[in-house]
Amino acid sequence: MFAQQKHVRVLWKYLNFTRNDDSFRRLLITRSASQVSRRKKDYLAHEKIQIADYGEVQKSRKRVYMFGSATEGALGLSNLLKPKTKLQSVYQFLHHPVRNSFGGLKEVLDIAAGHGFTLVKVKGSKEGSSVVYASGLNTHSQLGYQAVRAGAPLKMLIGLAPLPLPLFNGRVLAIGCGRAHSLISIEGSGLVALGDNSSGQCGRLPISDEEYFGSRYVHRIPPFGHTSEDDVISIASKFDIT
C-alpha cells in the first residue's frame, strides 16, 4: 500500500513538471485512445458476434424497369390495374421507371414493345432453351390463344404469361412487335407470326373479313436457307410492316 502511494506521488510530480509539454499530452491522448480501441476489440472478440450470410448476388439476373401507359396491361404489372388491397390505387399510367419483379424470377434476355402489348424473351429451364412471355392487348390474338377456360379467350393480359407455341420447341433467337402482330424467330424453324395480317405483315396473303380475336392460327415462315447461318437473328417491326 505504501509503495503504491509513493508511486502516485512521484507520478504526480512528473506530470506537474511536464504538463506544459505538448508532445507529452499527445502521447497521453494517443495511448488512451489505443487502450479504448483495444478494449473494443476485446469486447467484440468476447461476444463473438455472428455476421449473417445472405449469399451472393445473382449477377446473371437483370433488372427490368417499365413505365408508360398501364391501361392495357402492357407493363406486366397486374397490381396496377388490380390492386391487392383497398388502400392501393388503380394506375392508368406510370411517368417514371418502376421495377418489375419478373426480372428477379426469370433471366430476361430480350424485350419487344408493341402497341399496347409486350413480349419478353427469357431463359428456359433446359440448357440453351428460351421461352417467350407476353402481356397486354390480345384483341387480334397477337399473344396467341389465351383463355382461362375453354371458349372464353381473353382480350387482355394484365400480367406476363407464356406465349402458347406448342409445336415449336427450338431456341428463340429474336422477337418483334408491330401494331397488332408478333413475330418470333426460332432456331432451325424460321419465323412464327401471330395477330393481325390485314397488310400481309405476318408473311401470308391477307384474307378479307378475317376474324382475328380468339384465333388459334399461327403462321410459320420457312427458313431462308438450310444452315444455321440463315436463321433470323434480329427483327424490326413498326405498325403494319415487318
Short mmCIF file of C-alpha atoms in Angstrom, two decimals:
data_model
loop_
_atom_site.label_atom_id
_atom_site.label_comp_id
_atom_site.label_asym_id
_atom_site.label_seq_id
_atom_site.Cartn_x
_atom_site.Cartn_y
_atom_site.Cartn_z
CA MET A 1 0.00 0.00 0.00
CA PHE A 2 2.84 2.38 0.91
CA ALA A 3 4.66 1.56 -2.30
CA GLN A 4 1.57 2.43 -4.39
CA GLN A 5 1.17 5.83 -2.63
CA LYS A 6 4.84 6.61 -3.21
CA HIS A 7 4.47 5.72 -6.87
CA VAL A 8 1.46 8.04 -7.20
CA ARG A 9 3.35 10.97 -5.60
CA VAL A 10 6.28 10.50 -7.92
CA LEU A 11 3.99 10.30 -10.96
CA TRP A 12 2.11 13.46 -9.89
CA LYS A 13 5.37 15.43 -9.58
CA TYR A 14 6.37 14.18 -13.01
CA LEU A 15 3.05 15.25 -14.51
CA ASN A 16 3.26 18.72 -12.94
CA PHE A 17 6.74 19.09 -14.35
CA THR A 18 5.71 18.09 -17.89
CA ARG A 19 2.13 19.39 -18.07
CA ASN A 20 3.13 22.17 -20.46
CA ASP A 21 4.83 19.73 -22.81
CA ASP A 22 2.55 19.34 -25.89
CA SER A 23 4.31 16.21 -27.05
CA PHE A 24 3.68 14.53 -23.71
CA ARG A 25 -0.03 15.46 -23.87
CA ARG A 26 -0.31 13.98 -27.34
CA LEU A 27 1.39 10.85 -26.06
CA LEU A 28 -1.14 10.51 -23.27
CA ILE A 29 -4.08 11.03 -25.63
CA THR A 30 -2.70 8.56 -28.17
CA ARG A 31 -2.07 5.90 -25.55
CA SER A 32 -5.53 6.38 -24.01
CA ALA A 33 -7.21 6.13 -27.44
CA SER A 34 -5.33 2.96 -28.26
CA GLN A 35 -6.41 1.46 -24.94
CA VAL A 36 -10.09 2.22 -25.73
CA SER A 37 -9.74 0.70 -29.21
CA ARG A 38 -8.09 -2.38 -27.71
CA ARG A 39 -10.92 -2.74 -25.17
CA LYS A 40 -13.48 -2.57 -28.00
CA LYS A 41 -11.66 -5.32 -29.88
CA ASP A 42 -11.54 -7.44 -26.74
CA TYR A 43 -15.28 -6.90 -26.24
CA LEU A 44 -16.13 -7.91 -29.80
CA ALA A 45 -13.91 -10.96 -29.54
CA HIS A 46 -15.53 -11.90 -26.28
CA GLU A 47 -19.08 -11.56 -27.58
CA LYS A 48 -18.27 -13.43 -30.85
CA ILE A 49 -20.89 -11.54 -32.86
CA GLN A 50 -22.15 -13.61 -35.81
CA ILE A 51 -22.44 -11.96 -39.23
CA ALA A 52 -25.42 -13.12 -41.28
CA ASP A 53 -24.62 -14.65 -44.66
CA TYR A 54 -27.18 -13.54 -47.24
CA GLY A 55 -25.50 -15.35 -50.12
CA GLU A 56 -24.06 -13.96 -53.32
CA VAL A 57 -25.96 -11.67 -55.65
CA GLN A 58 -27.00 -13.42 -58.84
CA LYS A 59 -25.16 -11.37 -61.43
CA SER A 60 -26.88 -13.20 -64.28
CA ARG A 61 -30.27 -11.73 -63.34
CA LYS A 62 -31.06 -8.38 -64.96
CA ARG A 63 -33.37 -5.76 -63.52
CA VAL A 64 -36.42 -4.86 -65.61
CA TYR A 65 -37.98 -1.39 -65.43
CA MET A 66 -41.20 -0.36 -67.18
CA PHE A 67 -43.17 2.87 -67.49
CA GLY A 68 -45.85 4.47 -69.66
CA SER A 69 -49.48 3.52 -70.29
CA ALA A 70 -50.79 0.84 -67.94
CA THR A 71 -54.44 0.67 -69.05
CA GLU A 72 -53.90 -2.30 -71.40
CA GLY A 73 -51.63 -4.27 -69.07
CA ALA A 74 -48.60 -3.91 -71.35
CA LEU A 75 -46.32 -3.13 -68.40
CA GLY A 76 -46.86 -6.61 -66.98
CA LEU A 77 -47.65 -5.22 -63.51
CA SER A 78 -51.02 -6.72 -62.58
CA ASN A 79 -51.24 -4.82 -59.27
CA LEU A 80 -51.54 -1.52 -61.18
CA LEU A 81 -54.94 -2.47 -62.60
CA LYS A 82 -55.97 -4.94 -59.92
CA PRO A 83 -54.72 -3.77 -56.50
CA LYS A 84 -54.23 -6.40 -53.84
CA THR A 85 -55.70 -4.21 -51.09
CA LYS A 86 -58.30 -1.45 -50.90
CA LEU A 87 -55.63 1.00 -49.80
CA GLN A 88 -53.86 0.78 -53.16
CA SER A 89 -54.97 2.86 -56.14
CA VAL A 90 -55.55 1.89 -59.76
CA TYR A 91 -52.92 3.41 -62.04
CA GLN A 92 -53.64 4.42 -65.63
CA PHE A 93 -50.01 5.23 -66.40
CA LEU A 94 -46.55 5.47 -64.85
CA HIS A 95 -44.49 8.57 -65.57
CA HIS A 96 -41.29 7.18 -64.07
CA PRO A 97 -39.46 3.82 -64.30
CA VAL A 98 -40.83 1.15 -61.95
CA ARG A 99 -39.05 -2.12 -61.35
CA ASN A 100 -40.85 -5.27 -62.47
CA SER A 101 -40.19 -8.20 -60.15
CA PHE A 102 -40.41 -10.54 -63.15
CA GLY A 103 -36.75 -9.77 -63.85
CA GLY A 104 -35.81 -11.32 -60.49
CA LEU A 105 -37.79 -14.50 -61.15
CA LYS A 106 -36.64 -15.11 -64.73
CA GLU A 107 -33.44 -14.38 -66.58
CA VAL A 108 -34.59 -11.83 -69.16
CA LEU A 109 -32.74 -11.93 -72.49
CA ASP A 110 -34.73 -9.51 -74.68
CA ILE A 111 -37.84 -7.29 -74.67
CA ALA A 112 -40.02 -6.01 -77.52
CA ALA A 113 -42.75 -3.38 -77.11
CA GLY A 114 -45.79 -3.23 -79.41
CA HIS A 115 -48.87 -1.03 -79.49
CA GLY A 116 -50.35 -1.88 -76.08
CA PHE A 117 -48.59 -5.22 -75.58
CA THR A 118 -45.14 -6.53 -74.69
CA LEU A 119 -43.06 -9.62 -75.49
CA VAL A 120 -40.32 -10.78 -73.13
CA LYS A 121 -37.77 -13.43 -74.03
CA VAL A 122 -36.40 -15.34 -71.03
CA LYS A 123 -34.01 -18.20 -70.48
CA GLY A 124 -35.73 -21.60 -70.39
CA SER A 125 -35.33 -24.40 -67.88
CA LYS A 126 -33.33 -26.56 -70.30
CA GLU A 127 -29.79 -25.72 -71.31
CA GLY A 128 -29.76 -23.38 -74.31
CA SER A 129 -33.56 -23.04 -74.45
CA SER A 130 -35.66 -19.89 -74.20
CA VAL A 131 -39.32 -19.02 -73.64
CA VAL A 132 -41.43 -16.01 -74.66
CA TYR A 133 -43.78 -14.31 -72.16
CA ALA A 134 -46.36 -11.72 -73.13
CA SER A 135 -48.76 -9.21 -71.59
CA GLY A 136 -51.15 -6.50 -72.76
CA LEU A 137 -53.73 -6.31 -75.53
CA ASN A 138 -54.75 -9.52 -77.27
CA THR A 139 -57.63 -8.25 -79.44
CA HIS A 140 -56.03 -9.69 -82.60
CA SER A 141 -54.56 -12.82 -80.95
CA GLN A 142 -51.11 -11.26 -81.18
CA LEU A 143 -50.36 -13.01 -77.88
CA GLY A 144 -51.76 -16.32 -79.09
CA TYR A 145 -54.88 -18.02 -77.81
CA GLN A 146 -55.08 -17.04 -74.15
CA ALA A 147 -58.04 -18.31 -72.13
CA VAL A 148 -58.78 -19.17 -68.51
CA ARG A 149 -61.37 -21.69 -69.65
CA ALA A 150 -62.45 -23.26 -72.94
CA GLY A 151 -64.39 -20.98 -75.26
CA ALA A 152 -63.55 -17.80 -73.34
CA PRO A 153 -60.48 -16.13 -74.91
CA LEU A 154 -59.03 -13.10 -73.20
CA LYS A 155 -58.75 -9.70 -74.90
CA MET A 156 -56.13 -8.53 -72.44
CA LEU A 157 -53.46 -9.93 -70.13
CA ILE A 158 -52.59 -7.70 -67.18
CA GLY A 159 -49.67 -9.91 -66.17
CA LEU A 160 -46.90 -11.70 -68.05
CA ALA A 161 -47.91 -15.18 -69.25
CA PRO A 162 -46.17 -17.73 -71.53
CA LEU A 163 -46.86 -17.40 -75.26
CA PRO A 164 -48.51 -20.65 -76.44
CA LEU A 165 -46.24 -22.16 -79.11
CA PRO A 166 -46.66 -25.92 -78.59
CA LEU A 167 -45.32 -27.01 -81.99
CA PHE A 168 -42.05 -25.08 -81.85
CA ASN A 169 -39.56 -26.21 -79.22
CA GLY A 170 -36.37 -24.69 -80.63
CA ARG A 171 -34.37 -21.85 -79.17
CA VAL A 172 -35.87 -18.40 -79.65
CA LEU A 173 -33.40 -16.15 -81.46
CA ALA A 174 -35.33 -12.89 -81.83
CA ILE A 175 -38.70 -11.27 -81.11
CA GLY A 176 -40.55 -8.35 -82.67
CA CYS A 177 -43.82 -6.43 -82.26
CA GLY A 178 -45.94 -4.25 -84.53
CA ARG A 179 -49.31 -2.56 -84.13
CA ALA A 180 -51.21 -5.80 -83.55
CA HIS A 181 -48.90 -8.62 -84.63
CA SER A 182 -45.98 -10.51 -83.11
CA LEU A 183 -43.03 -12.26 -84.72
CA ILE A 184 -40.69 -14.82 -83.22
CA SER A 185 -37.57 -16.31 -84.82
CA ILE A 186 -36.93 -19.92 -83.80
CA GLU A 187 -33.66 -21.68 -84.45
CA GLY A 188 -33.99 -24.04 -87.41
CA SER A 189 -37.74 -23.38 -87.80
CA GLY A 190 -37.88 -19.96 -89.42
CA LEU A 191 -40.29 -17.24 -88.28
CA VAL A 192 -43.55 -17.56 -86.37
CA ALA A 193 -46.17 -14.82 -86.88
CA LEU A 194 -49.32 -14.15 -84.85
CA GLY A 195 -52.01 -11.50 -84.93
CA ASP A 196 -53.29 -9.02 -87.48
CA ASN A 197 -52.39 -9.66 -91.13
CA SER A 198 -54.53 -7.03 -92.87
CA SER A 199 -51.48 -5.75 -94.78
CA GLY A 200 -49.59 -9.02 -95.09
CA GLN A 201 -47.29 -8.13 -92.17
CA CYS A 202 -47.40 -11.75 -90.95
CA GLY A 203 -45.95 -13.01 -94.22
CA ARG A 204 -49.12 -14.52 -95.72
CA LEU A 205 -51.86 -13.45 -98.12
CA PRO A 206 -54.45 -11.22 -96.41
CA ILE A 207 -57.98 -12.62 -96.03
CA SER A 208 -60.87 -10.19 -96.20
CA ASP A 209 -63.11 -10.09 -93.11
CA GLU A 210 -60.78 -12.40 -91.22
CA GLU A 211 -61.69 -12.78 -87.57
CA TYR A 212 -58.52 -12.43 -85.50
CA PHE A 213 -59.81 -12.38 -81.94
CA GLY A 214 -59.88 -15.85 -80.44
CA SER A 215 -57.95 -17.33 -83.37
CA ARG A 216 -55.61 -20.24 -82.76
CA TYR A 217 -53.85 -19.83 -86.08
CA VAL A 218 -50.08 -19.45 -86.00
CA HIS A 219 -48.35 -18.77 -89.31
CA ARG A 220 -44.88 -20.14 -89.97
CA ILE A 221 -42.48 -18.56 -92.44
CA PRO A 222 -39.92 -21.17 -93.59
CA PRO A 223 -36.20 -20.59 -93.02
CA PHE A 224 -34.32 -18.56 -95.62
CA GLY A 225 -31.75 -21.32 -96.06
CA HIS A 226 -30.64 -24.75 -94.88
CA THR A 227 -27.89 -23.80 -92.44
CA SER A 228 -27.77 -22.10 -89.07
CA GLU A 229 -26.27 -19.03 -90.74
CA ASP A 230 -29.65 -18.44 -92.45
CA ASP A 231 -31.57 -18.10 -89.15
CA VAL A 232 -33.11 -14.69 -88.43
CA ILE A 233 -31.25 -13.09 -85.52
CA SER A 234 -32.95 -9.66 -85.47
CA ILE A 235 -36.48 -8.39 -86.18
CA ALA A 236 -37.62 -4.79 -86.74
CA SER A 237 -41.36 -4.16 -86.90
CA LYS A 238 -43.45 -0.99 -86.87
CA PHE A 239 -47.19 -0.54 -87.27
CA ASP A 240 -48.14 -2.97 -90.10
CA ILE A 241 -44.72 -3.70 -91.58
CA THR A 242 -42.02 -6.24 -90.77
#
